[in-house]
Amino acid sequence: SAVISQKPSRDICQRGTSLTIQCQVDSQVTMMFWYRQQPGQSLTLIATANQGSEATYESGFVIDKFPISRPNLTFSTLTVSNMSPEDSSIYLCSVEWQVEAFFGQGTRLTVV
Amino acid sequence: QQQVKQSPQSLIVQKGGISIINCAYENTAFDYFPWYQQFPGKGPALLIAIRPDVSEKKEGRFTISFNKSAKQFSLHIMDSQPGDSATYFCAAVSTSGTYKYIFGTGTRLKVLA
């Protein structure tokens, strides 16, 4: 299995600012995924991050708003830029390990 | 074609009862169908999963039934307990591609004591 540490676990941020979320995995993995989960909703994939290449973004998500870094096979960051209240959500890091998806505990972001 | 439809949106069951959650998909390229359980403040965790070469898989009180021709699968929780109260997500994956998970909309289960 893969154990994922994600931080911060929660934050309250002012609109117009940026927040960087960190994701650390205890194993080397090829692909890491970032999801958004709005209150009471399902998981929506933001982007797939492979080490050594640009992240691949899903429809509706752009790099300027959600820049992602993937410096090595165990670590990734997601930045939520120029935040607005609509960005209030839970952000989840995930990895695929032998088909199964493992998730971090999530970052609950509130933008005020 | 990439959607996974899940129902019901919410479910209330008495302790000891059977909880049933249903999912349907369109894309025949999907070949792995997991169910995830999520408690408040936690990330989703794998509960049970099935591949389309079998029609049923059972692990303890949890059973997946799979109907390949109808492109439907369901989760059955037998002898439901208050500790099962959580949100459940089905998902569909194509393991020949980028392992991109397509999640259902979720079912909020409450088991009454």
CSV table of C-alpha atoms in Angstrom, one decimal:
chain,number,residue,atom,x,y,z
A,1,SER,CA,0.0,0.0,0.0
A,2,ALA,CA,0.9,3.7,-0.2
A,3,VAL,CA,0.7,6.1,2.7
A,4,ILE,CA,0.1,9.7,1.8
A,5,SER,CA,0.8,12.7,4.0
A,6,GLN,CA,-0.9,15.9,3.0
A,7,LYS,CA,-0.5,19.3,4.6
A,8,PRO,CA,-1.9,21.6,5.7
A,9,SER,CA,-5.0,19.7,6.8
A,10,ARG,CA,-7.0,22.9,6.7
A,11,ASP,CA,-6.6,26.6,6.2
A,12,ILE,CA,-8.6,29.8,6.1
A,13,CYS,CA,-7.3,32.2,3.5
A,14,GLN,CA,-8.0,35.7,2.3
A,15,ARG,CA,-9.4,36.1,-1.2
A,16,GLY,CA,-6.7,37.1,-3.7
A,17,THR,CA,-4.0,35.1,-1.9
A,18,SER,CA,-2.5,31.7,-2.8
A,19,LEU,CA,-2.1,28.5,-0.9
A,20,THR,CA,0.3,25.7,-1.6
A,21,ILE,CA,-0.7,22.2,-0.6
A,22,GLN,CA,2.0,19.5,-0.1
A,23,CYS,CA,1.7,15.8,-0.7
A,24,GLN,CA,4.3,13.3,0.4
A,25,VAL,CA,4.2,9.6,-0.4
A,26,ASP,CA,6.1,6.8,1.3
A,27,SER,CA,6.8,5.0,-1.9
A,28,GLN,CA,8.0,6.1,-5.4
A,29,VAL,CA,5.1,6.4,-7.7
A,30,THR,CA,4.9,7.4,-11.3
A,31,MET,CA,1.6,9.2,-11.3
A,32,MET,CA,0.1,11.5,-8.7
A,33,PHE,CA,-3.3,13.0,-8.9
A,34,TRP,CA,-5.0,16.1,-7.5
A,35,TYR,CA,-8.7,16.1,-6.9
A,36,ARG,CA,-11.2,18.7,-5.7
A,37,GLN,CA,-14.2,17.7,-3.6
A,38,GLN,CA,-16.7,20.4,-3.0
A,39,PRO,CA,-19.0,20.1,0.1
A,40,GLY,CA,-21.3,17.1,-0.3
A,41,GLN,CA,-20.0,16.4,-3.8
A,42,SER,CA,-18.0,13.8,-5.6
A,43,LEU,CA,-14.3,13.9,-6.4
A,44,THR,CA,-13.3,15.9,-9.5
A,45,LEU,CA,-9.9,15.3,-11.0
A,46,ILE,CA,-7.9,18.5,-11.4
A,47,ALA,CA,-4.7,17.2,-12.9
A,48,THR,CA,-2.3,14.3,-13.2
A,49,ALA,CA,1.3,15.0,-12.3
A,50,ASN,CA,4.1,12.9,-13.6
A,51,GLN,CA,7.7,13.4,-12.5
A,52,GLY,CA,9.8,15.2,-15.0
A,53,SER,CA,7.0,16.5,-17.2
A,54,GLU,CA,4.2,19.1,-17.2
A,55,ALA,CA,1.1,18.2,-15.4
A,56,THR,CA,-1.9,17.2,-17.5
A,57,TYR,CA,-5.0,19.3,-16.6
A,58,GLU,CA,-8.7,18.2,-16.9
A,59,SER,CA,-11.2,20.3,-18.7
A,60,GLY,CA,-12.1,23.4,-16.6
A,61,PHE,CA,-8.8,23.5,-14.8
A,62,VAL,CA,-5.8,25.6,-15.9
A,63,ILE,CA,-2.2,25.8,-15.0
A,64,ASP,CA,-2.3,29.5,-14.1
A,65,LYS,CA,-4.9,28.8,-11.5
A,66,PHE,CA,-3.6,25.5,-10.2
A,67,PRO,CA,0.1,25.2,-10.8
A,68,ILE,CA,1.5,21.9,-9.9
A,69,SER,CA,5.1,20.8,-9.1
A,70,ARG,CA,6.4,17.2,-9.2
A,71,PRO,CA,10.1,17.4,-8.3
A,72,ASN,CA,10.6,13.7,-7.6
A,73,LEU,CA,8.8,10.4,-7.4
A,74,THR,CA,7.5,10.9,-3.8
A,75,PHE,CA,6.4,14.5,-3.6
A,76,SER,CA,4.1,17.0,-5.3
A,77,THR,CA,2.5,20.4,-4.6
A,78,LEU,CA,-0.7,22.0,-5.8
A,79,THR,CA,-1.0,25.8,-5.5
A,80,VAL,CA,-4.5,27.4,-5.5
A,81,SER,CA,-3.8,30.9,-6.9
A,82,ASN,CA,-5.6,34.2,-6.6
A,83,MET,CA,-8.3,32.5,-4.5
A,84,SER,CA,-11.9,33.4,-4.4
A,85,PRO,CA,-14.7,32.0,-2.1
A,86,GLU,CA,-15.6,29.6,-5.0
A,87,ASP,CA,-12.3,27.8,-4.4
A,88,SER,CA,-13.5,26.8,-0.9
A,89,SER,CA,-13.3,23.0,-1.1
A,90,ILE,CA,-11.4,19.9,0.0
A,91,TYR,CA,-8.3,19.2,-2.1
A,92,LEU,CA,-7.1,15.7,-2.2
A,93,CYS,CA,-3.8,14.1,-3.3
A,94,SER,CA,-3.9,10.6,-4.7
A,95,VAL,CA,-1.6,8.0,-6.1
A,96,GLU,CA,-2.2,4.8,-8.0
A,97,TRP,CA,-0.4,1.8,-6.5
A,98,GLN,CA,-1.0,-1.6,-8.2
A,99,VAL,CA,-4.3,-0.3,-9.7
A,100,GLU,CA,-5.7,0.8,-6.3
A,101,ALA,CA,-6.0,4.6,-5.6
A,102,PHE,CA,-4.8,5.8,-2.3
A,103,PHE,CA,-5.7,9.2,-0.9
A,104,GLY,CA,-4.3,11.7,1.5
A,105,GLN,CA,-6.6,13.0,4.3
A,106,GLY,CA,-7.3,16.1,2.3
A,107,THR,CA,-6.9,19.8,2.8
A,108,ARG,CA,-10.0,21.7,3.7
A,109,LEU,CA,-9.7,25.2,2.3
A,110,THR,CA,-12.0,28.1,3.2
A,111,VAL,CA,-11.6,31.4,1.4
A,112,VAL,CA,-13.0,34.4,3.1
B,1,GLN,CA,-19.6,8.2,-21.9
B,2,GLN,CA,-17.2,8.9,-19.1
B,3,GLN,CA,-19.8,9.3,-16.4
B,4,VAL,CA,-20.6,6.9,-13.6
B,5,LYS,CA,-24.2,7.3,-12.3
B,6,GLN,CA,-24.7,6.4,-8.7
B,7,SER,CA,-27.9,6.1,-6.7
B,8,PRO,CA,-29.4,6.8,-4.2
B,9,GLN,CA,-27.9,10.1,-3.2
B,10,SER,CA,-28.7,9.3,0.5
B,11,LEU,CA,-29.8,6.3,2.3
B,12,ILE,CA,-31.1,5.6,5.8
B,13,VAL,CA,-31.0,2.1,7.1
B,14,GLN,CA,-31.9,0.5,10.4
B,15,LYS,CA,-29.1,-1.3,12.3
B,16,GLY,CA,-29.0,-4.9,11.0
B,17,GLY,CA,-30.6,-4.1,7.7
B,18,ILE,CA,-29.2,-4.3,4.2
B,19,SER,CA,-27.8,-1.2,2.5
B,20,ILE,CA,-27.8,-1.3,-1.3
B,21,ILE,CA,-26.1,1.3,-3.5
B,22,ASN,CA,-26.2,1.1,-7.3
B,23,CYS,CA,-23.9,2.4,-10.1
B,24,ALA,CA,-24.0,2.3,-13.9
B,25,TYR,CA,-21.5,3.1,-16.5
B,26,GLU,CA,-21.3,3.5,-20.3
B,27,ASN,CA,-17.7,3.1,-21.3
B,28,THR,CA,-16.9,-0.6,-22.0
B,29,ALA,CA,-13.2,0.2,-21.7
B,30,PHE,CA,-13.6,0.3,-17.9
B,31,ASP,CA,-12.2,-2.9,-16.4
B,32,TYR,CA,-11.9,-2.2,-12.7
B,33,PHE,CA,-14.7,-1.2,-10.4
B,34,PRO,CA,-13.8,-0.2,-6.8
B,35,TRP,CA,-15.9,1.1,-4.0
B,36,TYR,CA,-14.6,3.7,-1.6
B,37,GLN,CA,-15.7,4.7,1.9
B,38,GLN,CA,-15.2,8.2,3.2
B,39,PHE,CA,-15.7,9.3,6.7
B,40,PRO,CA,-15.9,13.1,7.5
B,41,GLY,CA,-12.6,14.8,7.5
B,42,LYS,CA,-10.8,11.8,5.9
B,43,GLY,CA,-9.8,10.9,2.5
B,44,PRO,CA,-11.6,8.0,0.6
B,45,ALA,CA,-10.4,4.5,1.4
B,46,LEU,CA,-10.8,1.4,-0.7
B,47,LEU,CA,-13.5,-0.9,0.6
B,48,ILE,CA,-13.8,-3.6,-2.1
B,49,ALA,CA,-13.3,-3.9,-5.8
B,50,ILE,CA,-14.2,-6.1,-8.7
B,51,ARG,CA,-13.1,-6.9,-12.2
B,52,PRO,CA,-15.7,-7.7,-14.9
B,53,ASP,CA,-14.6,-11.3,-15.2
B,54,VAL,CA,-16.6,-12.2,-12.1
B,55,SER,CA,-20.3,-11.5,-11.2
B,56,GLU,CA,-19.9,-11.2,-7.5
B,57,LYS,CA,-17.2,-10.6,-4.9
B,58,LYS,CA,-17.7,-10.8,-1.1
B,59,GLU,CA,-15.5,-9.5,1.7
B,60,GLY,CA,-17.1,-9.9,5.1
B,61,ARG,CA,-20.3,-8.0,5.2
B,62,PHE,CA,-19.6,-6.2,1.9
B,63,THR,CA,-20.6,-7.7,-1.5
B,64,ILE,CA,-20.2,-6.3,-5.0
B,65,SER,CA,-22.6,-7.6,-7.6
B,66,PHE,CA,-21.6,-7.0,-11.2
B,67,ASN,CA,-23.8,-7.2,-14.3
B,68,LYS,CA,-21.5,-6.8,-17.4
B,69,SER,CA,-24.3,-6.9,-20.0
B,70,ALA,CA,-26.3,-4.2,-18.2
B,71,LYS,CA,-23.1,-2.2,-17.3
B,72,GLN,CA,-24.2,-2.0,-13.7
B,73,PHE,CA,-22.7,-2.8,-10.4
B,74,SER,CA,-23.9,-2.5,-6.8
B,75,LEU,CA,-22.6,-2.6,-3.3
B,76,HIS,CA,-24.5,-4.5,-0.6
B,77,ILE,CA,-23.8,-4.0,3.0
B,78,MET,CA,-25.2,-6.8,5.1
B,79,ASP,CA,-26.1,-6.4,8.8
B,80,SER,CA,-25.4,-2.7,8.5
B,81,GLN,CA,-23.9,-1.1,11.6
B,82,PRO,CA,-23.9,2.5,12.9
B,83,GLY,CA,-20.1,2.5,12.2
B,84,ASP,CA,-20.9,2.0,8.5
B,85,SER,CA,-22.4,5.5,8.4
B,86,ALA,CA,-20.2,7.3,5.8
B,87,THR,CA,-20.2,8.4,2.2
B,88,TYR,CA,-19.7,5.7,-0.4
B,89,PHE,CA,-18.3,6.3,-3.9
B,90,CYS,CA,-18.3,3.9,-6.7
B,91,ALA,CA,-15.6,4.3,-9.4
B,92,ALA,CA,-14.7,2.9,-12.8
B,93,VAL,CA,-11.2,2.7,-14.1
B,94,SER,CA,-9.6,1.7,-17.4
B,95,THR,CA,-6.4,0.0,-16.4
B,96,SER,CA,-5.0,0.0,-19.9
B,97,GLY,CA,-4.8,3.7,-20.0
B,98,THR,CA,-3.7,6.4,-17.5
B,99,TYR,CA,-5.6,4.7,-14.5
B,100,LYS,CA,-7.9,7.7,-14.4
B,101,TYR,CA,-10.6,7.1,-11.9
B,102,ILE,CA,-14.1,8.2,-12.7
B,103,PHE,CA,-16.1,8.5,-9.5
B,104,GLY,CA,-19.8,8.3,-9.0
B,105,THR,CA,-21.6,11.2,-7.2
B,106,GLY,CA,-21.6,9.5,-3.8
B,107,THR,CA,-24.2,8.0,-1.4
B,108,ARG,CA,-24.4,9.3,2.1
B,109,LEU,CA,-25.4,6.3,4.3
B,110,LYS,CA,-26.7,6.7,7.8
B,111,VAL,CA,-27.3,3.6,9.8
B,112,LEU,CA,-29.7,4.1,12.8
B,113,ALA,CA,-28.8,2.5,16.1
